[in-house]
């Protein structure tokens, strides 16, 4: 596996691969790999001739009071895991390489970012779309693989690709979970033992919503209230949002008619966790 830090170098390497007729897949990451990340890489591997990952903790998607400095990092461990999965190239730029002095261009979306995490993390999605657009321009992959745990991120990136006519297939993969149901996240490492138990509230509340839906409940307010009650019955939890919405527009719904997204963000102690499920679809 090649480890490349410089943009010019990886651009040349990817161009050579494309000219040789290879299909390229990109998995953008912020590192500190868990099985969920590795699964995205395996999917990329199955669908492409060459897999490129990026490991870059992107400062522009963190708010001033968020955990950029504390975000867990393990470059050596990550590179070993990626190599083991069969990744061909790891792109590991510095902040200066990605945002040199004088950098001033951003990519931002309209309405899609005025929902869910976009409301509680102003500027977050502009940071995500700008860095992902840069990574797409740098690697020019044929496909890019993302997890569905951050459903809004996947929706926003898919829309950016469509609106800006980027010739890239965006592939979304189901959330990878611990055996007890907790969605895998690099931030799970922040949780104390007691908080780790309480964090199960997220999946439990989504399962409850799914059960209500299966029994015929279609009233969004009643589902939302039951989800909130389940979460708050666990200690150390504070709800950021629970939203019942359209999975394409992310607009709230009152009545569940077609496929519907339940998305939540919950603080467990100081750690902000997100999770979601789709109701009314095969992939719930
Ligand atoms: O999901 C992430 O890890 C990040 O938001 C991403 C897509 C790598 C952009 O920094």
Coordinates of C-alpha atoms and ligand atoms in Angstrom, one line a residue:
X1 CA 0.0 0.0 0.0
X2 CA 1.4 3.4 -1.0
X3 CA 1.1 6.2 1.6
X4 CA 1.0 9.6 -0.1
X5 CA 0.9 13.0 1.6
X6 CA 1.2 15.3 -1.3
X7 CA -1.8 16.3 -3.6
X8 CA 0.3 16.5 -6.7
X9 CA 1.8 13.1 -6.2
X10 CA -1.6 11.3 -5.6
X11 CA -3.1 13.2 -8.6
X12 CA -0.4 11.7 -10.8
X13 CA -0.7 8.3 -9.3
X14 CA -4.5 8.2 -9.8
X15 CA -4.2 9.6 -13.3
X16 CA -1.8 6.8 -14.2
X17 CA -4.3 4.2 -12.9
X18 CA -7.2 5.8 -14.9
X19 CA -5.1 5.8 -18.0
X20 CA -4.4 2.1 -17.5
X21 CA -8.1 1.6 -17.5
X22 CA -8.5 0.9 -13.8
X23 CA -11.8 1.6 -11.9
X24 CA -11.0 3.8 -8.8
X25 CA -12.9 3.8 -5.6
X26 CA -12.4 6.4 -2.9
X27 CA -13.3 6.0 0.8
X28 CA -12.9 9.4 2.5
X29 CA -12.3 9.0 6.3
X30 CA -11.1 10.9 9.4
X31 CA -9.3 7.8 10.6
X32 CA -9.4 5.9 13.9
X33 CA -10.7 2.9 12.1
X34 CA -13.3 0.5 13.4
X35 CA -14.9 -2.4 11.5
X36 CA -17.5 0.0 9.9
X37 CA -14.6 1.8 8.1
X38 CA -13.0 -1.4 7.1
X39 CA -16.3 -2.7 5.7
X40 CA -16.5 0.4 3.5
X41 CA -13.0 -0.4 2.2
X42 CA -14.0 -4.0 1.5
X43 CA -17.1 -2.8 -0.5
X44 CA -14.8 -0.4 -2.4
X45 CA -12.4 -3.3 -3.1
X46 CA -15.2 -5.5 -4.5
X47 CA -16.4 -2.8 -6.8
X48 CA -13.1 -1.3 -8.1
X49 CA -9.6 -2.2 -9.4
X50 CA -7.9 0.2 -7.0
X51 CA -9.0 1.5 -3.6
X52 CA -7.9 4.9 -2.3
X53 CA -8.6 6.0 1.2
X54 CA -8.1 9.4 2.7
X55 CA -7.2 9.9 6.3
X56 CA -7.7 13.5 7.2
X57 CA -9.3 15.0 10.3
X58 CA -10.9 18.0 8.6
X59 CA -10.7 21.1 10.8
X60 CA -13.3 23.0 8.8
X61 CA -16.2 20.7 9.7
X62 CA -15.7 21.1 13.5
X63 CA -17.2 24.1 15.3
X64 CA -15.1 26.2 17.7
X65 CA -16.5 24.3 20.7
X66 CA -16.3 20.9 19.1
X67 CA -13.7 18.1 19.5
X68 CA -11.2 18.7 16.6
X69 CA -8.2 18.7 18.9
X70 CA -9.4 15.7 20.9
X71 CA -10.7 13.7 18.0
X72 CA -9.1 10.3 18.3
X73 CA -6.2 9.6 15.9
X74 CA -4.1 6.5 15.3
X75 CA -2.3 6.9 11.9
X76 CA 0.0 3.9 12.4
X77 CA -2.8 1.5 13.4
X78 CA -5.0 2.8 10.7
X79 CA -2.4 2.3 8.0
X80 CA -1.9 -1.3 9.2
X81 CA -5.6 -2.0 9.1
X82 CA -6.1 -0.5 5.7
X83 CA -3.2 -2.5 4.3
X84 CA -4.6 -5.6 5.7
X85 CA -7.9 -5.0 4.0
X86 CA -6.1 -4.6 0.7
X87 CA -6.3 -0.8 0.2
X88 CA -3.9 0.3 -2.6
X89 CA -3.3 4.0 -1.7
X90 CA -3.7 5.9 1.6
X91 CA -3.8 9.7 1.1
X92 CA -2.7 11.3 4.4
X93 CA -2.4 15.1 3.7
X94 CA -1.6 17.7 6.4
X95 CA -4.0 20.5 7.1
X96 CA -1.5 22.9 5.3
X97 CA -1.5 20.7 2.2
X98 CA -5.4 20.7 2.0
X99 CA -5.8 24.4 3.1
X100 CA -2.8 26.3 2.1
X101 CA -2.5 30.0 3.1
X102 CA -5.0 32.0 1.1
X103 CA -7.5 29.2 0.6
X104 CA -10.9 30.8 0.2
X105 CA -13.3 28.6 -1.8
X106 CA -16.2 26.7 -0.2
X107 CA -18.9 24.4 -1.4
X108 CA -22.2 24.7 0.4
X109 CA -25.7 23.5 -0.2
X110 CA -29.0 25.2 0.5
X111 CA -32.0 23.7 2.2
X112 CA -30.7 20.2 2.8
X113 CA -28.3 21.5 5.4
X114 CA -31.0 23.4 7.3
X115 CA -32.2 20.2 9.0
X116 CA -31.0 17.6 11.5
X117 CA -27.2 18.1 12.3
X118 CA -27.1 21.2 10.1
X119 CA -29.1 23.0 12.7
X120 CA -27.0 22.1 15.7
X121 CA -23.7 22.2 13.9
X122 CA -23.6 25.4 11.9
X123 CA -20.9 25.3 9.2
X124 CA -20.4 21.6 9.6
X125 CA -21.7 20.5 6.2
X126 CA -20.0 23.3 4.4
X127 CA -16.7 21.9 5.8
X128 CA -17.7 18.4 4.8
X129 CA -18.8 19.3 1.2
X130 CA -15.7 21.5 0.6
X131 CA -13.3 18.8 1.7
X132 CA -15.2 16.0 -0.1
X133 CA -15.3 18.1 -3.3
X134 CA -11.5 18.6 -2.9
X135 CA -10.9 14.9 -2.4
X136 CA -13.1 14.1 -5.4
X137 CA -11.1 16.5 -7.6
X138 CA -7.8 15.2 -6.2
X139 CA -8.5 11.4 -6.7
X140 CA -11.2 11.7 -9.5
X141 CA -12.6 8.3 -8.4
X142 CA -15.3 6.5 -10.4
X143 CA -17.1 5.7 -7.1
X144 CA -17.0 6.8 -3.5
X145 CA -18.2 4.9 -0.5
X146 CA -19.8 6.4 2.6
X147 CA -21.7 5.0 5.6
X148 CA -25.4 5.6 6.2
X149 CA -24.9 6.3 9.9
X150 CA -24.5 9.9 8.9
X151 CA -27.5 9.8 6.7
X152 CA -27.6 13.6 6.2
X153 CA -24.0 13.6 5.1
X154 CA -24.7 10.9 2.5
X155 CA -27.8 12.8 1.3
X156 CA -25.8 16.1 1.1
X157 CA -22.9 14.5 -0.8
X158 CA -25.2 12.7 -3.2
X159 CA -26.9 16.1 -3.9
X160 CA -23.6 17.9 -4.3
X161 CA -22.5 15.3 -6.9
X162 CA -25.8 15.6 -8.8
X163 CA -25.9 19.4 -8.7
X164 CA -22.3 19.9 -9.7
X165 CA -22.4 17.1 -12.3
X166 CA -19.5 15.2 -10.7
X167 CA -19.2 12.0 -12.6
X168 CA -18.9 9.9 -9.5
X169 CA -21.2 7.1 -8.2
X170 CA -21.9 7.7 -4.5
X171 CA -22.4 4.4 -2.7
X172 CA -24.1 4.4 0.8
X173 CA -23.6 1.4 3.0
X174 CA -25.7 0.3 6.0
X175 CA -24.6 1.3 9.5
X176 CA -22.1 -1.2 11.1
X177 CA -23.0 -2.1 14.7
X178 CA -21.5 -3.6 17.7
X179 CA -23.0 -7.0 18.7
X180 CA -25.3 -5.2 21.2
X181 CA -26.6 -2.8 18.6
X182 CA -24.5 0.4 19.2
X183 CA -23.6 2.0 15.9
X184 CA -19.9 1.9 15.4
X185 CA -18.3 5.4 15.7
X186 CA -14.8 6.6 16.4
X187 CA -16.4 8.8 19.1
X188 CA -17.6 5.7 21.1
X189 CA -14.1 5.7 22.5
X190 CA -15.1 8.8 24.6
X191 CA -17.8 6.9 26.5
X192 CA -17.3 5.8 30.1
X193 CA -18.6 2.3 31.1
X194 CA -21.9 3.7 32.4
X195 CA -22.3 6.0 29.3
X196 CA -21.6 3.1 27.0
X197 CA -24.6 1.3 28.5
X198 CA -26.8 4.4 28.2
X199 CA -25.7 4.8 24.5
X200 CA -27.8 1.7 23.7
X201 CA -30.8 4.0 24.1
X202 CA -30.3 5.2 20.5
X203 CA -30.7 1.8 18.9
X204 CA -33.4 0.7 21.4
X205 CA -35.5 3.8 20.6
X206 CA -35.1 3.1 16.9
X207 CA -36.2 -0.5 17.4
X208 CA -39.2 0.7 19.3
X209 CA -40.1 3.1 16.5
X210 CA -39.7 0.3 14.0
X211 CA -42.0 -1.9 16.1
X212 CA -44.6 0.8 16.3
X213 CA -44.5 1.2 12.5
X214 CA -44.8 -2.5 11.9
X215 CA -47.9 -2.5 14.2
X216 CA -49.5 0.2 12.0
X217 CA -48.6 3.5 13.7
X218 CA -48.3 6.3 11.2
X219 CA -48.5 9.3 13.4
X220 CA -45.0 11.0 13.5
X221 CA -45.7 12.8 16.7
X222 CA -46.6 9.7 18.6
X223 CA -43.5 7.8 17.3
X224 CA -41.3 10.8 18.1
X225 CA -42.7 11.0 21.7
X226 CA -42.1 7.3 22.3
X227 CA -38.5 7.5 20.9
X228 CA -37.8 10.5 23.2
X229 CA -39.2 8.8 26.2
X230 CA -37.1 5.7 25.6
X231 CA -33.9 7.8 25.2
X232 CA -34.5 9.9 28.3
X233 CA -35.3 6.8 30.4
X234 CA -31.5 6.1 30.2
X235 CA -29.2 8.1 32.5
X236 CA -26.6 10.6 31.1
X237 CA -28.7 11.2 27.9
X238 CA -29.7 14.6 26.5
X239 CA -31.5 14.8 23.2
X240 CA -30.2 17.1 20.5
X241 CA -32.9 16.2 18.1
X242 CA -35.3 13.4 17.1
X243 CA -36.6 13.9 13.6
X244 CA -39.2 12.0 11.6
X245 CA -38.7 13.1 8.0
X246 CA -38.6 12.5 4.3
X247 CA -35.3 10.7 3.5
X248 CA -34.7 12.7 0.3
X249 CA -35.7 16.3 1.3
X250 CA -35.1 15.8 5.1
X251 CA -38.4 17.8 5.6
X252 CA -40.4 16.8 8.7
X253 CA -43.4 14.7 8.1
X254 CA -46.6 14.5 10.2
X255 CA -47.9 11.3 8.8
X256 CA -45.8 8.4 7.6
X257 CA -46.9 7.6 4.1
X258 CA -43.9 6.5 2.1
X259 CA -40.3 5.7 3.1
X260 CA -39.5 7.7 6.2
X261 CA -36.3 8.5 8.1
X262 CA -36.0 8.6 11.9
X263 CA -32.8 10.3 12.7
X264 CA -31.5 11.2 16.1
X265 CA -28.6 13.0 17.8
X266 CA -28.1 12.4 21.5
X267 CA -25.5 13.6 23.9
X268 CA -24.4 10.7 26.2
X269 CA -22.4 12.5 28.8
X270 CA -20.3 14.9 26.8
X271 CA -20.3 12.6 23.7
X272 CA -22.7 13.5 20.8
X273 CA -23.8 10.3 19.0
X274 CA -26.1 10.0 16.0
X275 CA -28.1 7.1 14.6
X276 CA -31.0 6.6 12.2
X277 CA -33.3 4.0 10.6
X278 CA -35.5 4.0 7.6
X279 CA -39.1 2.9 8.0
X280 CA -41.2 1.6 5.2
X281 CA -38.3 0.3 3.3
X282 CA -36.5 -3.1 2.9
X283 CA -33.4 -1.6 4.5
X284 CA -34.9 -0.6 7.8
Ligands
LIG1 O1 -17.6 11.0 7.7 C1 -16.5 11.4 7.8 O2 -15.6 10.8 8.3 C2 -16.1 12.8 7.3 O3 -17.2 13.7 7.5 C3 -15.6 12.8 5.9 C4 -16.7 12.4 4.9 C5 -14.4 12.0 5.7 C6 -15.2 14.3 5.5 O4 -14.2 14.8 6.3

